[in-house]
Coordinates of C-alpha atoms in Angstrom, one line a residue:
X1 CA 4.4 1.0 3.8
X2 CA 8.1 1.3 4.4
X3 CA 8.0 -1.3 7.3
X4 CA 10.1 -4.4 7.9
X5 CA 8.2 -7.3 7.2
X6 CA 8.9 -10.3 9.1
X7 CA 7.8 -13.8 8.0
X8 CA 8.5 -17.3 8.0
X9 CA 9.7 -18.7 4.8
X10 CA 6.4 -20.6 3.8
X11 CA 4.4 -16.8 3.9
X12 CA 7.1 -15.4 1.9
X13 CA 6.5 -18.3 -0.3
X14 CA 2.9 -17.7 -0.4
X15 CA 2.8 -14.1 -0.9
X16 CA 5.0 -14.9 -3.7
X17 CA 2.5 -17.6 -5.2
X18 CA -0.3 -15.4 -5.0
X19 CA 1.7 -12.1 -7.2
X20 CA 2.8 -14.7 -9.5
X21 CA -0.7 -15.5 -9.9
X22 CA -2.6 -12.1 -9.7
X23 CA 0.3 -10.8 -12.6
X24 CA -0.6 -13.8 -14.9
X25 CA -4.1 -15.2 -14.5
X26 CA -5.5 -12.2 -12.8
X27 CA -4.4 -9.7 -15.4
X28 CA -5.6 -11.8 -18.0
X29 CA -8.9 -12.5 -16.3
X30 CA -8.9 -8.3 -15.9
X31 CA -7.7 -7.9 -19.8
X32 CA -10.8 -9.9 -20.7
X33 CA -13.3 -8.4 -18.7
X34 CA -12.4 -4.8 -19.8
X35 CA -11.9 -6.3 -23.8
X36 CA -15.9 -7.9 -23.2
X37 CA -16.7 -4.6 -21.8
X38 CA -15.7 -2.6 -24.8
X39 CA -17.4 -4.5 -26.9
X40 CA -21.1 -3.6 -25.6
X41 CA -20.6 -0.1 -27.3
X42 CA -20.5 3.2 -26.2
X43 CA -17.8 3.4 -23.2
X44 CA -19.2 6.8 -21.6
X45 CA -22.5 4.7 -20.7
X46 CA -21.0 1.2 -20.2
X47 CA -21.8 0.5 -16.4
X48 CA -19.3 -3.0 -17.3
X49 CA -16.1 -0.6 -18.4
X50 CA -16.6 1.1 -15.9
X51 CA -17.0 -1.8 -13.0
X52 CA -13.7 -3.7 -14.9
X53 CA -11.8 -0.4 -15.2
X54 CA -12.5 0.1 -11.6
X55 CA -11.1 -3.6 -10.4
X56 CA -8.4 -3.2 -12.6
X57 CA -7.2 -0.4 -10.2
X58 CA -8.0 -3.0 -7.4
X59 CA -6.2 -5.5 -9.1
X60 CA -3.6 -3.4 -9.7
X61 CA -3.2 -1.8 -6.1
X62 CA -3.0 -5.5 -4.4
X63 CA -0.2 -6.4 -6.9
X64 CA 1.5 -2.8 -5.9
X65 CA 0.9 -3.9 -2.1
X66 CA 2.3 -7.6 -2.4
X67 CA 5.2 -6.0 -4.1
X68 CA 6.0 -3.7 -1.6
X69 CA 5.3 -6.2 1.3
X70 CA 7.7 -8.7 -0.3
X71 CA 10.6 -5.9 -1.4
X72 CA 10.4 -5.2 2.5
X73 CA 10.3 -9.1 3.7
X74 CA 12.7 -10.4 6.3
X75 CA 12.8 -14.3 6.6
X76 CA 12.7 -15.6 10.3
X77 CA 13.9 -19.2 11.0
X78 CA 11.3 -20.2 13.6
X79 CA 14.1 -22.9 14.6
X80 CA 16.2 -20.0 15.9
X81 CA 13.6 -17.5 18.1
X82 CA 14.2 -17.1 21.6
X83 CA 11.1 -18.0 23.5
X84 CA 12.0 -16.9 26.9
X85 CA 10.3 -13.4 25.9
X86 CA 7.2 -12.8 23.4
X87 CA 8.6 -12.0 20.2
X88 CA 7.4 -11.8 16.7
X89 CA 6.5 -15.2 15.4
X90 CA 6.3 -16.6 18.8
X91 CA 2.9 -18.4 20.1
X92 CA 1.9 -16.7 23.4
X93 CA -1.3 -18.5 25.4
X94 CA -2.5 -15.9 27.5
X95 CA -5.1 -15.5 29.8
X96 CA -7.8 -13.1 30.4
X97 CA -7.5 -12.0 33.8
X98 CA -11.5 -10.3 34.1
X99 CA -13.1 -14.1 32.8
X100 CA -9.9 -16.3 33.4
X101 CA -10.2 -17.5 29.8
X102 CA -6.9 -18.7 28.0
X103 CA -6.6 -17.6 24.4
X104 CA -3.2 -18.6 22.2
X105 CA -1.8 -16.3 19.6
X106 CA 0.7 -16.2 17.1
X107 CA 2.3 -13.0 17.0
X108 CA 2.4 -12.2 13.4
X109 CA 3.4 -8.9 10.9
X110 CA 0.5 -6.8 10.2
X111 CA -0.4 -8.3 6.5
X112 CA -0.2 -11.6 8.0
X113 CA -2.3 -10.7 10.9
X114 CA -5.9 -13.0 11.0
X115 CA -7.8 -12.9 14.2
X116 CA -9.7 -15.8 13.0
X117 CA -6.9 -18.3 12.4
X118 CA -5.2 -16.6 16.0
X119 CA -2.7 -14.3 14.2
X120 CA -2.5 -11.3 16.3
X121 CA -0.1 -8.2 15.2
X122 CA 2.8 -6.9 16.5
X123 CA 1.7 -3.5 16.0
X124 CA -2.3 -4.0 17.6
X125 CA -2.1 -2.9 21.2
X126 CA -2.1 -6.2 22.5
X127 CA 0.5 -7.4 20.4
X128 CA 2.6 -4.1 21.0
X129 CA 2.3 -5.1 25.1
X130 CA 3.2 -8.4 24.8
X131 CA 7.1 -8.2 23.1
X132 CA 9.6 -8.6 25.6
X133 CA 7.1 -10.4 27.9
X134 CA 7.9 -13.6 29.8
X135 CA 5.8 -16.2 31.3
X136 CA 4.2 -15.2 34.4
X137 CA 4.4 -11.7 33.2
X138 CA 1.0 -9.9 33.3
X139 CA 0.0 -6.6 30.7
X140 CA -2.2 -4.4 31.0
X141 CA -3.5 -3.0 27.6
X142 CA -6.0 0.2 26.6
X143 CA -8.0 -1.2 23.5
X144 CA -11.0 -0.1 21.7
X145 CA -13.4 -2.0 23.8
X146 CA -12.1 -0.7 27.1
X147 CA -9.1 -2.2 29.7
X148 CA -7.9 -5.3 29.3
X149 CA -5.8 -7.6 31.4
X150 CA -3.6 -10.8 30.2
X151 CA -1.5 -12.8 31.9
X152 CA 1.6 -15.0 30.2
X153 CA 1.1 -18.4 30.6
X154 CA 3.2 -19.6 27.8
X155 CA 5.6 -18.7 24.9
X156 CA 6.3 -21.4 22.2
X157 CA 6.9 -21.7 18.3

Protein backbone atom coordinates (compact mmCIF):
# COMPACT_ATOMS: atom_id res chain seq x y z
CA UNK A 1 0.00 0.00 0.00
CA UNK A 2 1.99 2.91 -1.47
CA UNK A 3 -1.00 5.39 -1.05
CA UNK A 4 -1.16 8.78 0.65
CA UNK A 5 -2.84 8.56 3.69
CA UNK A 6 -4.77 11.40 4.82
CA UNK A 7 -5.91 11.90 8.42
CA UNK A 8 -6.65 14.27 11.07
CA UNK A 9 -4.12 14.55 13.72
CA UNK A 10 -6.06 12.66 16.50
CA UNK A 11 -6.09 9.21 13.94
CA UNK A 12 -2.51 9.76 13.33
CA UNK A 13 -2.34 9.89 17.08
CA UNK A 14 -4.22 6.83 17.41
CA UNK A 15 -2.72 4.63 15.00
CA UNK A 16 0.33 5.64 16.69
CA UNK A 17 -1.05 4.53 20.24
CA UNK A 18 -2.14 1.31 19.03
CA UNK A 19 1.77 0.26 17.27
CA UNK A 20 3.23 1.52 20.37
CA UNK A 21 1.06 -0.85 22.02
CA UNK A 22 0.92 -4.01 19.62
CA UNK A 23 5.19 -3.65 19.60
CA UNK A 24 5.31 -3.73 23.52
CA UNK A 25 2.38 -5.52 25.18
CA UNK A 26 1.28 -7.36 22.12
CA UNK A 27 4.63 -8.89 21.41
CA UNK A 28 4.99 -9.81 24.86
CA UNK A 29 1.58 -11.19 25.19
CA UNK A 30 2.69 -13.24 21.67
CA UNK A 31 6.35 -14.07 23.27
CA UNK A 32 4.43 -15.76 26.12
CA UNK A 33 2.02 -17.62 24.35
CA UNK A 34 4.48 -19.29 21.93
CA UNK A 35 7.14 -19.72 25.27
CA UNK A 36 3.75 -21.68 27.13
CA UNK A 37 3.36 -23.48 23.92
CA UNK A 38 6.79 -24.94 23.84
CA UNK A 39 6.60 -26.14 26.90
CA UNK A 40 3.72 -28.77 26.28
CA UNK A 41 6.36 -30.93 24.43
CA UNK A 42 6.77 -32.13 21.14
CA UNK A 43 6.36 -28.98 18.62
CA UNK A 44 5.57 -31.16 15.39
CA UNK A 45 2.18 -32.11 17.27
CA UNK A 46 1.51 -29.04 19.37
CA UNK A 47 -1.87 -27.76 17.93
CA UNK A 48 -0.94 -24.39 20.66
CA UNK A 49 2.62 -23.64 18.67
CA UNK A 50 1.15 -23.85 15.99
CA UNK A 51 -2.13 -21.52 16.65
CA UNK A 52 0.62 -18.87 18.54
CA UNK A 53 3.11 -19.19 15.63
CA UNK A 54 0.29 -18.52 13.40
CA UNK A 55 -0.97 -15.11 15.32
CA UNK A 56 2.42 -14.19 15.62
CA UNK A 57 2.39 -13.66 11.79
CA UNK A 58 -0.99 -11.81 12.37
CA UNK A 59 0.47 -9.91 14.96
CA UNK A 60 3.25 -9.27 13.02
CA UNK A 61 1.47 -8.28 9.59
CA UNK A 62 -0.87 -5.60 11.49
CA UNK A 63 2.32 -3.98 12.94
CA UNK A 64 3.87 -4.11 9.21
CA UNK A 65 0.47 -2.46 8.06
CA UNK A 66 0.20 0.37 10.81
CA UNK A 67 3.77 0.96 9.83
CA UNK A 68 3.25 1.43 6.40
CA UNK A 69 -0.07 3.34 6.91
CA UNK A 70 1.73 5.87 9.25
CA UNK A 71 5.25 6.16 6.97
CA UNK A 72 2.57 7.19 4.27
CA UNK A 73 0.35 9.56 6.66
CA UNK A 74 -0.50 13.13 5.67
CA UNK A 75 -1.97 15.37 8.56
CA UNK A 76 -5.06 17.46 7.48
CA UNK A 77 -6.10 20.55 9.61
CA UNK A 78 -9.88 20.15 9.51
CA UNK A 79 -9.73 24.06 10.36
CA UNK A 80 -8.37 24.67 6.88
CA UNK A 81 -10.71 22.34 4.30
CA UNK A 82 -12.71 23.96 1.85
CA UNK A 83 -16.25 22.94 2.17
CA UNK A 84 -17.73 24.38 -0.90
CA UNK A 85 -16.94 20.87 -2.63
CA UNK A 86 -16.83 17.21 -1.06
CA UNK A 87 -13.44 16.54 -0.10
CA UNK A 88 -11.64 14.15 1.98
CA UNK A 89 -12.37 14.68 5.63
CA UNK A 90 -15.43 16.65 4.81
CA UNK A 91 -19.02 15.51 6.30
CA UNK A 92 -21.44 15.19 3.29
CA UNK A 93 -25.40 14.58 4.25
CA UNK A 94 -26.74 13.18 1.27
CA UNK A 95 -29.84 11.90 0.25
CA UNK A 96 -31.16 8.92 -1.32
CA UNK A 97 -33.07 9.93 -4.26
CA UNK A 98 -35.07 6.16 -4.84
CA UNK A 99 -36.49 6.37 -0.75
CA UNK A 100 -35.62 10.19 -0.11
CA UNK A 101 -33.72 9.17 2.99
CA UNK A 102 -30.81 11.48 4.23
CA UNK A 103 -27.65 9.71 5.29
CA UNK A 104 -24.37 11.89 6.61
CA UNK A 105 -20.89 10.65 5.96
CA UNK A 106 -17.52 11.51 6.73
CA UNK A 107 -15.33 11.02 3.90
CA UNK A 108 -12.46 9.25 5.31
CA UNK A 109 -9.01 7.30 3.95
CA UNK A 110 -9.56 3.66 3.32
CA UNK A 111 -8.02 2.30 6.87
CA UNK A 112 -10.11 4.76 8.57
CA UNK A 113 -13.08 3.89 6.71
CA UNK A 114 -16.17 2.41 9.21
CA UNK A 115 -19.63 2.21 7.78
CA UNK A 116 -20.88 1.82 11.15
CA UNK A 117 -19.51 4.94 12.81
CA UNK A 118 -20.45 6.81 9.05
CA UNK A 119 -16.93 6.79 7.72
CA UNK A 120 -17.32 6.23 4.08
CA UNK A 121 -13.96 5.97 1.77
CA UNK A 122 -12.63 8.05 -0.71
CA UNK A 123 -11.75 5.25 -2.85
CA UNK A 124 -15.59 3.21 -2.48
CA UNK A 125 -17.62 4.20 -5.47
CA UNK A 126 -19.71 6.41 -3.56
CA UNK A 127 -16.94 8.17 -2.04
CA UNK A 128 -15.07 8.32 -5.43
CA UNK A 129 -18.44 10.25 -6.95
CA UNK A 130 -18.82 12.49 -4.30
CA UNK A 131 -15.12 14.64 -4.44
CA UNK A 132 -15.55 17.77 -6.13
CA UNK A 133 -19.25 17.75 -5.42
CA UNK A 134 -21.21 20.79 -4.18
CA UNK A 135 -24.49 21.15 -2.55
CA UNK A 136 -27.32 20.66 -4.70
CA UNK A 137 -25.20 18.52 -6.87
CA UNK A 138 -26.71 15.08 -7.56
CA UNK A 139 -24.34 11.60 -8.47
CA UNK A 140 -25.19 8.93 -9.81
CA UNK A 141 -23.05 5.86 -8.65
CA UNK A 142 -22.83 1.89 -10.04
CA UNK A 143 -22.31 -0.15 -6.71
CA UNK A 144 -22.48 -3.72 -5.88
CA UNK A 145 -26.19 -3.68 -5.03
CA UNK A 146 -27.22 -2.05 -8.29
CA UNK A 147 -27.81 2.07 -9.23
CA UNK A 148 -27.75 4.37 -6.85
CA UNK A 149 -28.73 7.98 -6.71
CA UNK A 150 -27.66 10.78 -4.02
CA UNK A 151 -28.26 14.10 -3.91
CA UNK A 152 -25.87 16.88 -1.95
CA UNK A 153 -27.61 18.42 0.62
CA UNK A 154 -24.69 19.51 2.75
CA UNK A 155 -20.89 19.67 3.18
CA UNK A 156 -19.47 20.44 6.67
CA UNK A 157 -16.45 19.49 8.97
Amino acid sequence: MSAINYLTKESLEKTQAELVQLKTVGRANIAKAIAEAREKGDLKENAEYDAAKEAQGMHEAKIAQLESVLSNARVIDTASLDISKVAILTKVLIENMATNKEIEYQIVSENEADLKNKKLSVTSPIGKSLLGKAIGEAVTVQTPAGLLSFKIKNISI
